[in-house]
Coordinates of C-alpha atoms in Angstrom, one line a residue:
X1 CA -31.5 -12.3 35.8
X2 CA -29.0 -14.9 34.5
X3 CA -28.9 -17.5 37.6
X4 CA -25.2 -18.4 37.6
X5 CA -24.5 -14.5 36.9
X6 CA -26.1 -13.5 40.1
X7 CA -24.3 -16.1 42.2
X8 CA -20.9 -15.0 40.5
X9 CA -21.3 -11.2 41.0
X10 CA -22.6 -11.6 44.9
X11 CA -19.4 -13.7 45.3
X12 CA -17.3 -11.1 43.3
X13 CA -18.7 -8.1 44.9
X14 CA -19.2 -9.6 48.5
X15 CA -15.5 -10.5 48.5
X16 CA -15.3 -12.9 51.5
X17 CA -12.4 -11.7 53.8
X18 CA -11.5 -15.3 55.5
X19 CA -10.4 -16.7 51.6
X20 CA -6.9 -16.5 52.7
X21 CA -5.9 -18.4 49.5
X22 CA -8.0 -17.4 46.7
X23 CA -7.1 -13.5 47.5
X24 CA -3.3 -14.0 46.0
X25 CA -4.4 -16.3 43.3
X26 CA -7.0 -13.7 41.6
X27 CA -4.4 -10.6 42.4
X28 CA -1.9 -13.1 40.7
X29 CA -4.6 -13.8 37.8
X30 CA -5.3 -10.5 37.6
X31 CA -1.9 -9.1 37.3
X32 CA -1.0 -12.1 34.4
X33 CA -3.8 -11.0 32.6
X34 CA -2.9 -7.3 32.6
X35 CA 0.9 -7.8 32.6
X36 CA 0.3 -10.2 29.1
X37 CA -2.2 -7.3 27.5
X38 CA 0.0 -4.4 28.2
X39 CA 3.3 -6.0 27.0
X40 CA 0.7 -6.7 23.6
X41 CA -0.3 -3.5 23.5
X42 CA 3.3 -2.1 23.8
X43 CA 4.7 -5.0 21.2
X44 CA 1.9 -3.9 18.0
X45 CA 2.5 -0.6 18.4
X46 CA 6.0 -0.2 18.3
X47 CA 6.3 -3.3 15.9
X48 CA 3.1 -1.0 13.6
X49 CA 5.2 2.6 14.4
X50 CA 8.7 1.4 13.3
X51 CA 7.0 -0.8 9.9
X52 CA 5.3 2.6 9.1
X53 CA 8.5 5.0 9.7
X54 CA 11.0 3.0 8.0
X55 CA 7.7 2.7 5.1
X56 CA 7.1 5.9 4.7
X57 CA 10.9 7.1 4.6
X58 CA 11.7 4.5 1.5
X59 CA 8.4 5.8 0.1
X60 CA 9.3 9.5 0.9
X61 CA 12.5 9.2 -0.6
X62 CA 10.4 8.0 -3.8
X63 CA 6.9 7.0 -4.5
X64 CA 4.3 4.3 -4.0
X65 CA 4.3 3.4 -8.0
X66 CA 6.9 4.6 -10.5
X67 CA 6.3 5.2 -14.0
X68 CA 9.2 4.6 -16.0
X69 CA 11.4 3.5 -19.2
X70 CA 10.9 -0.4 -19.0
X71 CA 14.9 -0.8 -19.8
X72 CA 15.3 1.6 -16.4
X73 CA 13.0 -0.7 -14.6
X74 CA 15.3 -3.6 -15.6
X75 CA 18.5 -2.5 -15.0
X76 CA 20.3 0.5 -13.3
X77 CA 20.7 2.9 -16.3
X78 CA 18.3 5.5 -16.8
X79 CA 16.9 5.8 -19.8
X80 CA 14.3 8.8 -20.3
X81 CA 10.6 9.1 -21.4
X82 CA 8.0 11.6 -22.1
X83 CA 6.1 13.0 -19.4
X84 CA 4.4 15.7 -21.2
X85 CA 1.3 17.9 -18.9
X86 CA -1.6 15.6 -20.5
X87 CA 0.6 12.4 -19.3
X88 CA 0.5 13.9 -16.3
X89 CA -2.7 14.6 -15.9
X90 CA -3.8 11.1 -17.4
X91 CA -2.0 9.4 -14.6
X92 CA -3.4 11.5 -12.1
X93 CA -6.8 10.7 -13.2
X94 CA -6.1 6.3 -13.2
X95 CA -8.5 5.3 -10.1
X96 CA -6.3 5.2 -7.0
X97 CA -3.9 7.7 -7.3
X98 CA -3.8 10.6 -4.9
X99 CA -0.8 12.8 -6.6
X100 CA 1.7 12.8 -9.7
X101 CA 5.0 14.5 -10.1
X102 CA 7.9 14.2 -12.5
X103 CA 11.8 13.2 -11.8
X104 CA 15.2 12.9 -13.1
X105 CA 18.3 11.4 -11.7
X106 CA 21.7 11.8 -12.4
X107 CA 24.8 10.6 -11.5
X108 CA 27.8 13.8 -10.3
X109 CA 30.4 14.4 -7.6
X110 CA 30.5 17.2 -5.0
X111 CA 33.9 19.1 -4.6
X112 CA 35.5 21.2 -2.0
X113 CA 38.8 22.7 -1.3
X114 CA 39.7 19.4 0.9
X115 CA 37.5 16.7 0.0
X116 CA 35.2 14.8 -2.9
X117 CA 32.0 12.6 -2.8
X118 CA 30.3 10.7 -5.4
X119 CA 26.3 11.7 -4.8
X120 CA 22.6 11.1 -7.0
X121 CA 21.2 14.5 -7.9
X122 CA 17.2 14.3 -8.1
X123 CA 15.5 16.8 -10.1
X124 CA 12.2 17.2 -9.3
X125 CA 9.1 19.9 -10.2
X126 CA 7.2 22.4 -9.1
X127 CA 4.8 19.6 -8.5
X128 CA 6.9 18.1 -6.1
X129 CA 5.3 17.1 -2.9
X130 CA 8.2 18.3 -0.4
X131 CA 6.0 16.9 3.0
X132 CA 8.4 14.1 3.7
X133 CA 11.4 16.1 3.4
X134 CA 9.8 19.5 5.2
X135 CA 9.5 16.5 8.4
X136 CA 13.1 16.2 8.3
X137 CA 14.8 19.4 7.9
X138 CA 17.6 20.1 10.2
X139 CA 18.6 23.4 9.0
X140 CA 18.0 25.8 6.2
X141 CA 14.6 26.3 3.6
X142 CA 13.6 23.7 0.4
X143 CA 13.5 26.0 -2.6
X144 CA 10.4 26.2 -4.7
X145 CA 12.0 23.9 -7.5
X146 CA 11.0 24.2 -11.9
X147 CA 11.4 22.5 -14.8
X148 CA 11.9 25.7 -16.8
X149 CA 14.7 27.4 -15.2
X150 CA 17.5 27.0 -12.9
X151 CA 18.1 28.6 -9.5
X152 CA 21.3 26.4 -9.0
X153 CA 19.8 25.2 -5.8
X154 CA 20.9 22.4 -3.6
X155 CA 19.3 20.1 -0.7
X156 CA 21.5 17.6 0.4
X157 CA 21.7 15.4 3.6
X158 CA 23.6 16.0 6.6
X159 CA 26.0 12.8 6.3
X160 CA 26.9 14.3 3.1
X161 CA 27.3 18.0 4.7
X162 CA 29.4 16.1 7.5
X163 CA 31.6 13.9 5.4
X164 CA 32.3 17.3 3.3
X165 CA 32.2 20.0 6.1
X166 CA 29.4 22.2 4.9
X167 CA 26.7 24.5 5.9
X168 CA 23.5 26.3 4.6
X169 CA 24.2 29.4 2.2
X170 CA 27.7 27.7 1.2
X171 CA 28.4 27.3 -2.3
X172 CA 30.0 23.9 -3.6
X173 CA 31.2 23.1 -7.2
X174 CA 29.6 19.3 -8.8
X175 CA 31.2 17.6 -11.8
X176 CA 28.9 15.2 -14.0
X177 CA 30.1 13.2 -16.5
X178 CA 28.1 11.9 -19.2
X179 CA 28.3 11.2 -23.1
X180 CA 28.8 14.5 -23.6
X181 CA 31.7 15.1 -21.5
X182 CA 32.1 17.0 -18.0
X183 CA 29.7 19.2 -17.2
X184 CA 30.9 22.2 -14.1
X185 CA 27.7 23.5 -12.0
X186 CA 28.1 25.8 -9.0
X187 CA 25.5 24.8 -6.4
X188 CA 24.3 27.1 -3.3
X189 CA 23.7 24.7 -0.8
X190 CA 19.8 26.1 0.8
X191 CA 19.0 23.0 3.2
X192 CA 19.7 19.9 5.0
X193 CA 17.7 17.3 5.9
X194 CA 18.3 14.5 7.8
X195 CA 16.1 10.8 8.0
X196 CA 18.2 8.3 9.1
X197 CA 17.7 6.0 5.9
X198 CA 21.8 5.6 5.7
X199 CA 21.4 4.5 2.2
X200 CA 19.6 7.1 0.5
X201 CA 20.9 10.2 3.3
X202 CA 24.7 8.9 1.6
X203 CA 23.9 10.1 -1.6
X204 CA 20.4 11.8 -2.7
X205 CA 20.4 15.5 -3.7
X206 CA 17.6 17.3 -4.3
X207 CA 17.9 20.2 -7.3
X208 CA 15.3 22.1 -9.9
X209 CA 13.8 19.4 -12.5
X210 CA 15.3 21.5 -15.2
X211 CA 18.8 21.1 -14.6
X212 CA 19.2 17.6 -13.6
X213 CA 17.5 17.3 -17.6
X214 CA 20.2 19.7 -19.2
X215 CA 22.8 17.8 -17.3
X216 CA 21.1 14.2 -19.2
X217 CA 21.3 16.4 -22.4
X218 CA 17.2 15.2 -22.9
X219 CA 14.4 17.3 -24.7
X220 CA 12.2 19.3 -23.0
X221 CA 9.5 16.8 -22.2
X222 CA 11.6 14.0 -21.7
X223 CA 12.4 13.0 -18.0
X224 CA 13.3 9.6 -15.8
X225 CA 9.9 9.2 -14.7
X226 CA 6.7 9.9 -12.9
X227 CA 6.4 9.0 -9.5
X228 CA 2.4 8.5 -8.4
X229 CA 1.5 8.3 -4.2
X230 CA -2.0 6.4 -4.0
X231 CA -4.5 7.2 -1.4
X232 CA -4.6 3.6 0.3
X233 CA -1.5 1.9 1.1
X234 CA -3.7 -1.3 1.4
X235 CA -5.0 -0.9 -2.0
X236 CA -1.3 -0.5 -3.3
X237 CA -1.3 -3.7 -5.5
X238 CA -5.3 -3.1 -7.1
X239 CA -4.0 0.9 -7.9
X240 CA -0.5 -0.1 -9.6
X241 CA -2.7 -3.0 -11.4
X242 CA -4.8 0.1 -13.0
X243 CA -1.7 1.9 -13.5
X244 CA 0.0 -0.8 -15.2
X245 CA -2.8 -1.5 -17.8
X246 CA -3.2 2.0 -18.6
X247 CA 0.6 2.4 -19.6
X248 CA 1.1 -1.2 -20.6
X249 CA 2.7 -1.8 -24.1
X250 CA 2.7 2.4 -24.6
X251 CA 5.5 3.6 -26.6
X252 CA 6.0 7.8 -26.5
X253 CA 7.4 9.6 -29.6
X254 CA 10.8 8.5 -29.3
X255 CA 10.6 5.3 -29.3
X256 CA 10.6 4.5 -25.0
X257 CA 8.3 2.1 -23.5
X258 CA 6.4 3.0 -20.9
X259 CA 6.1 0.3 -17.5
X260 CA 5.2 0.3 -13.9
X261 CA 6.5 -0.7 -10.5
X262 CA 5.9 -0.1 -7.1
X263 CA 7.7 0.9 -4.4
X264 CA 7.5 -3.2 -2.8
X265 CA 9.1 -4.6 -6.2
X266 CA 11.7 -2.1 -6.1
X267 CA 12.7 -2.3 -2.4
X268 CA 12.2 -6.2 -1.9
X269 CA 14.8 -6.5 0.7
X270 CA 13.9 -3.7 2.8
X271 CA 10.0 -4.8 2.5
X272 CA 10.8 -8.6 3.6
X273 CA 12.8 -7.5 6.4
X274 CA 9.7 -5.4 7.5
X275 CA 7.5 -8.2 7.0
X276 CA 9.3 -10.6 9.0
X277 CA 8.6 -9.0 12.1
X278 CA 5.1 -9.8 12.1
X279 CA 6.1 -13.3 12.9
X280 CA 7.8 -11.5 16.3
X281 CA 4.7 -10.0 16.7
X282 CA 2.9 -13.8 16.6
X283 CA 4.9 -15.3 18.4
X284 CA 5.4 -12.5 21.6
X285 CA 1.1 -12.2 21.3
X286 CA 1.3 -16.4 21.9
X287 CA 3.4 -16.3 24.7
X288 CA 1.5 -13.7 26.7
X289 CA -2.2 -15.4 25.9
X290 CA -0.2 -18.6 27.2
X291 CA 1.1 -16.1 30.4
X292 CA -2.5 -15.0 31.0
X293 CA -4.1 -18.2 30.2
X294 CA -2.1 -20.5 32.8
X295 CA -2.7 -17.9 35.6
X296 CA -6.3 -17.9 35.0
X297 CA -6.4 -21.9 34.9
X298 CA -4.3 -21.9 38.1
X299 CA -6.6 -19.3 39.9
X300 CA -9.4 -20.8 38.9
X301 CA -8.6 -24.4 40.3
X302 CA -7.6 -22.8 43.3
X303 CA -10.7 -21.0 43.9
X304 CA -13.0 -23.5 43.6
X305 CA -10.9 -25.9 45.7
X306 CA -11.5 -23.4 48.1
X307 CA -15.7 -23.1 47.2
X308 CA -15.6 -26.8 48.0
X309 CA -18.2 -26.3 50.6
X310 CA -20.3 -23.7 48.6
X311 CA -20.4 -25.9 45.8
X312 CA -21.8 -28.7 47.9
X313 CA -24.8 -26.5 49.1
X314 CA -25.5 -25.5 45.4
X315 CA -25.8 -29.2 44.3
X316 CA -28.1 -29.6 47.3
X317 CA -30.0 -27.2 46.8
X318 CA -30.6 -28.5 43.4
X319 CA -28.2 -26.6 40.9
X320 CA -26.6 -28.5 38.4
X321 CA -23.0 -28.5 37.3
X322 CA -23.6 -26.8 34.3
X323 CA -24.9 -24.1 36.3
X324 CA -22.2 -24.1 38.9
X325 CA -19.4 -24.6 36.3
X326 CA -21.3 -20.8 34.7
X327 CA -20.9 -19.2 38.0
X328 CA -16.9 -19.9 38.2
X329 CA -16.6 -18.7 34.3
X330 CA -18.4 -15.5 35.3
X331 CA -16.2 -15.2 38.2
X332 CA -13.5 -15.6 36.0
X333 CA -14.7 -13.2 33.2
X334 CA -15.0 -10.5 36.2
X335 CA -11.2 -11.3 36.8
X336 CA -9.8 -11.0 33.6
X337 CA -12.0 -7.6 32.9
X338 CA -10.3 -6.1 35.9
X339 CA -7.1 -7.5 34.1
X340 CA -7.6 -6.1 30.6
X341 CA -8.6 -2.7 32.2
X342 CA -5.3 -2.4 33.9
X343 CA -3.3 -3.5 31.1
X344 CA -5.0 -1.6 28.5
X345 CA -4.3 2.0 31.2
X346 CA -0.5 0.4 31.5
X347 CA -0.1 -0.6 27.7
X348 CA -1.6 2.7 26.1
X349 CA -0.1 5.1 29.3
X350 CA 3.3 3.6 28.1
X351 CA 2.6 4.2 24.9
X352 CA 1.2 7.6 25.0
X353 CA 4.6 8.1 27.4
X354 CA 7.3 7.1 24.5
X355 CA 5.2 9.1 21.8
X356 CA 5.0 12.3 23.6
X357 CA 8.8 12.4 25.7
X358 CA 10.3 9.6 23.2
X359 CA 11.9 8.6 26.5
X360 CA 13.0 5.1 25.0
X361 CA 16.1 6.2 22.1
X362 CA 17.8 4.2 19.4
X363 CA 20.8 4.3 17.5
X364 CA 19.9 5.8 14.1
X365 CA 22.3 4.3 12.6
X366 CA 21.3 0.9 13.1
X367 CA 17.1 1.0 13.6
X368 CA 16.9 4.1 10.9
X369 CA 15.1 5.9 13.3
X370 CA 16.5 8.1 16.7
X371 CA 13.6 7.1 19.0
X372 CA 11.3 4.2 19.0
X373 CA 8.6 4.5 16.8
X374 CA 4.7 4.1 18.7
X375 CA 1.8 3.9 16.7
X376 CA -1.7 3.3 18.4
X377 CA -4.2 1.5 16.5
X378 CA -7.8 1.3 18.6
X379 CA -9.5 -1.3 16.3
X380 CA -6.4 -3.7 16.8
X381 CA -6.2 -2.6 20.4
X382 CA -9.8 -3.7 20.7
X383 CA -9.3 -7.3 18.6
X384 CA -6.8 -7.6 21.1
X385 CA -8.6 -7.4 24.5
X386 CA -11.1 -9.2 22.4
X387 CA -9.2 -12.5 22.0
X388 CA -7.6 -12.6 25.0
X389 CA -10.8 -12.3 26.6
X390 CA -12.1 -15.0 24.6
X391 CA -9.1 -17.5 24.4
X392 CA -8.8 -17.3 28.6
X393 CA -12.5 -17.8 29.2
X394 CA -11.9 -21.2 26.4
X395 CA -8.8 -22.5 28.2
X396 CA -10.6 -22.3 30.9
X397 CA -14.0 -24.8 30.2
X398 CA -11.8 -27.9 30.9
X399 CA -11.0 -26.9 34.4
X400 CA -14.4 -26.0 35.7
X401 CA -15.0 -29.5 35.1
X402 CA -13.5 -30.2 38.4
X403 CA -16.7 -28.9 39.9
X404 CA -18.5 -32.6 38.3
X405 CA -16.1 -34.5 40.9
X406 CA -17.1 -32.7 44.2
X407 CA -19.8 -34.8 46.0
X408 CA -22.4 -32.6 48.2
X409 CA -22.5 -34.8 51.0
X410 CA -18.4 -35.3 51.5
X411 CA -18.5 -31.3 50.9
X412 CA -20.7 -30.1 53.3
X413 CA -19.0 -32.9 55.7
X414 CA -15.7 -30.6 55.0
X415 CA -14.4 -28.4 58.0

């Protein structure tokens, strides 16, 4: 066995009462080390839940790539292109993509007896993967939506059912007003959802593909888009660079050009907002290595000041300070285990606490989400207790140096 392991795990486990001194310095190590770990712990996963949640709502609310007009890319009117079934199923098959489903926009107003509110109807298919919105239903049923007939079928959100006083089953008249004049539909309202996202909950409808393409007076097999999910996030950028090359310079049988874009590029703001909180992240993660790092170099010093005399009898007995200088970095390692172990139970219990009660609550209005977000990610958890085991036992080589200083013979002469 290891010689300076030996010595460090008889002095761990033998855990000599008389050390008045050293006992509060390694509960005080101890409780740094765990303390820092947990409050990392806690930190990534909320920072990782509420990235995701406020990611996967934009991303719900749309796609990872859309496939569009290049001059509705560009600017903010909508102009249409052909998304026949063999379009459909080409995109489907471009390396990367996971699903493919056509939409329409279009601009209209929702009236009641007392009130008026300018909202975006989105048509969408029967391919129309309704996950996302199923997650966020408050009341009522999503309708099995077509693109060859109309069931006059409306999903809206419940700030626009609040700011116009309806319900589920009620029936509400929408105006749209194009090129070809005003248009009159009478829409049964079948659902409400609700997801926080102020900006798109203040004005996106959800009705049958085939009406919101009557209502842009297209053809048949002309819509605003196609909107393609990829199987890995991480891979976003490599799949929309296949998805670009294979519509690149395309032009369909009336004349539109096709492009790509991805959900990052059309969202900038909300994406850099996102990805300035993983400098938080750095700098809350350097401040608690710091935290457990200067109670560890503190301990430390004050436990070997307090080995003076053992250390004396090792160097007389012949071990060098090398050796000696392993047995207090075991010691230490031992320490900051004990530490880790409590903070990774007090990190994840929290953790595991918010995501099954979601005792901790925000204001929806302002964080886009009604409690805060926890998402637990084991191989970062690991990296974690990893480093900071790693980065304390480092900060911690210059101070066993002290052992160098401490002469056997004045040692053993102490007390």
């Amino acid at each position: 066995m290891n010689y300076s392991l030996f010595i460090a795990r008889k002095i761990y486990n033998g855990g000599d009462k008389t050390r008045k001194v050293s006992k509060p310095a390694i509960r005080i190590a101890t409780i740094g080390v765990a303390i820092g770990l947990a409050v990392m712990i806690a930190t990534v996963s909320v920072v990782l839940g509420f990235k995701h949640s406020v990611r996967n709502k934009v991303i719900g609310f749309g796609s990872h790539i859309t496939v569009a007009d290049f001059n509705t890319l560009e600017s903010s009117e909508q102009y249409p292109i052909q998304v026949s079934d063999s379009v459909l199923s080409a995109l489907r098959r471009i390396p990367g993509v996971k699903h493919a489903e056509r939409f329409a926009y279009t601009q209209g107003i929702l009236k009641t007896d007392n009130d008026f509110l300018g909202i975006t109807l989105k048509g969408v298919g029967p391919e129309f993967d309704s996950t996302f919105i199923h997650q966020n239903m408050v009341s009522g049923y999503i309708p099995t939506f077509s693109d060859s007939k109309t069931q006059q079928k409306l999903l809206i959100s419940k700030t626009i059912a609040d700011k116009l006083g309806l319900k589920t089953g009620e029936r509400v008249f929408a105006y749209f007003v194009n090129g070809q004049g005003v248009r009159t539909r009478r829409f049964t309202i079948c659902g409400i959802y609700e997801t926080n996202l102020r900006q798109y909950d203040s004005q996106i409808c959800f009705t049958d593909l085939y009406s919101a393409n009557r209502l842009n007076g297209w053809e048949r097999d002309q819509y605003g888009g196609a909107e393609l999910l990829v199987r890995d996030f991480s891979q976003l950028d490599a799949t929309a660079l296949n998805v670009l090359q294979a519509v690149k310079n395309k032009v369909d049988k009336y004349g539109a050009t096709y492009s790509a874009e991805t959900v990052i590029e059309q969202n900038p703001q909300i994406f850099s907002w996102l990805d300035l909180m993983d400098l938080n992240v750095w700098i809350i993660l350097a401040l608690m290595v710091s935290v457990a790092g200067v109670t560890m170099i503190s301990g430390l010093l004050i436990i070997i000041l307090e080995r003076t005399q053992m250390i004396g009898i090792l160097k007389a007995l012949g071990s060098r300070n090398r050796q000696i200088r392993h047995v207090f970095l075991w010691f230490a390692t031992f320490i900051i285990g004990r530490g880790l172990l409590w903070g990774n139970l007090i990190g994840i219990g929290l953790c595991l606490l918010q995501q099954q009660t979601g005792l901790v609550s925000l204001d929806p209005q302002t964080y886009y989400v009604s409690t805060v977000p926890v998402e637990l990610n084991i191989p970062l958890i690991i990296a974690l207790n990893l480093s900071t085991l790693f980065i304390c036992i480092f900060v911690l080589i210059a101070p066993s140096y002290l052992i160098s200083h401490i002469h056997p013979a004045k040692s053993m002469h102490y007390e």
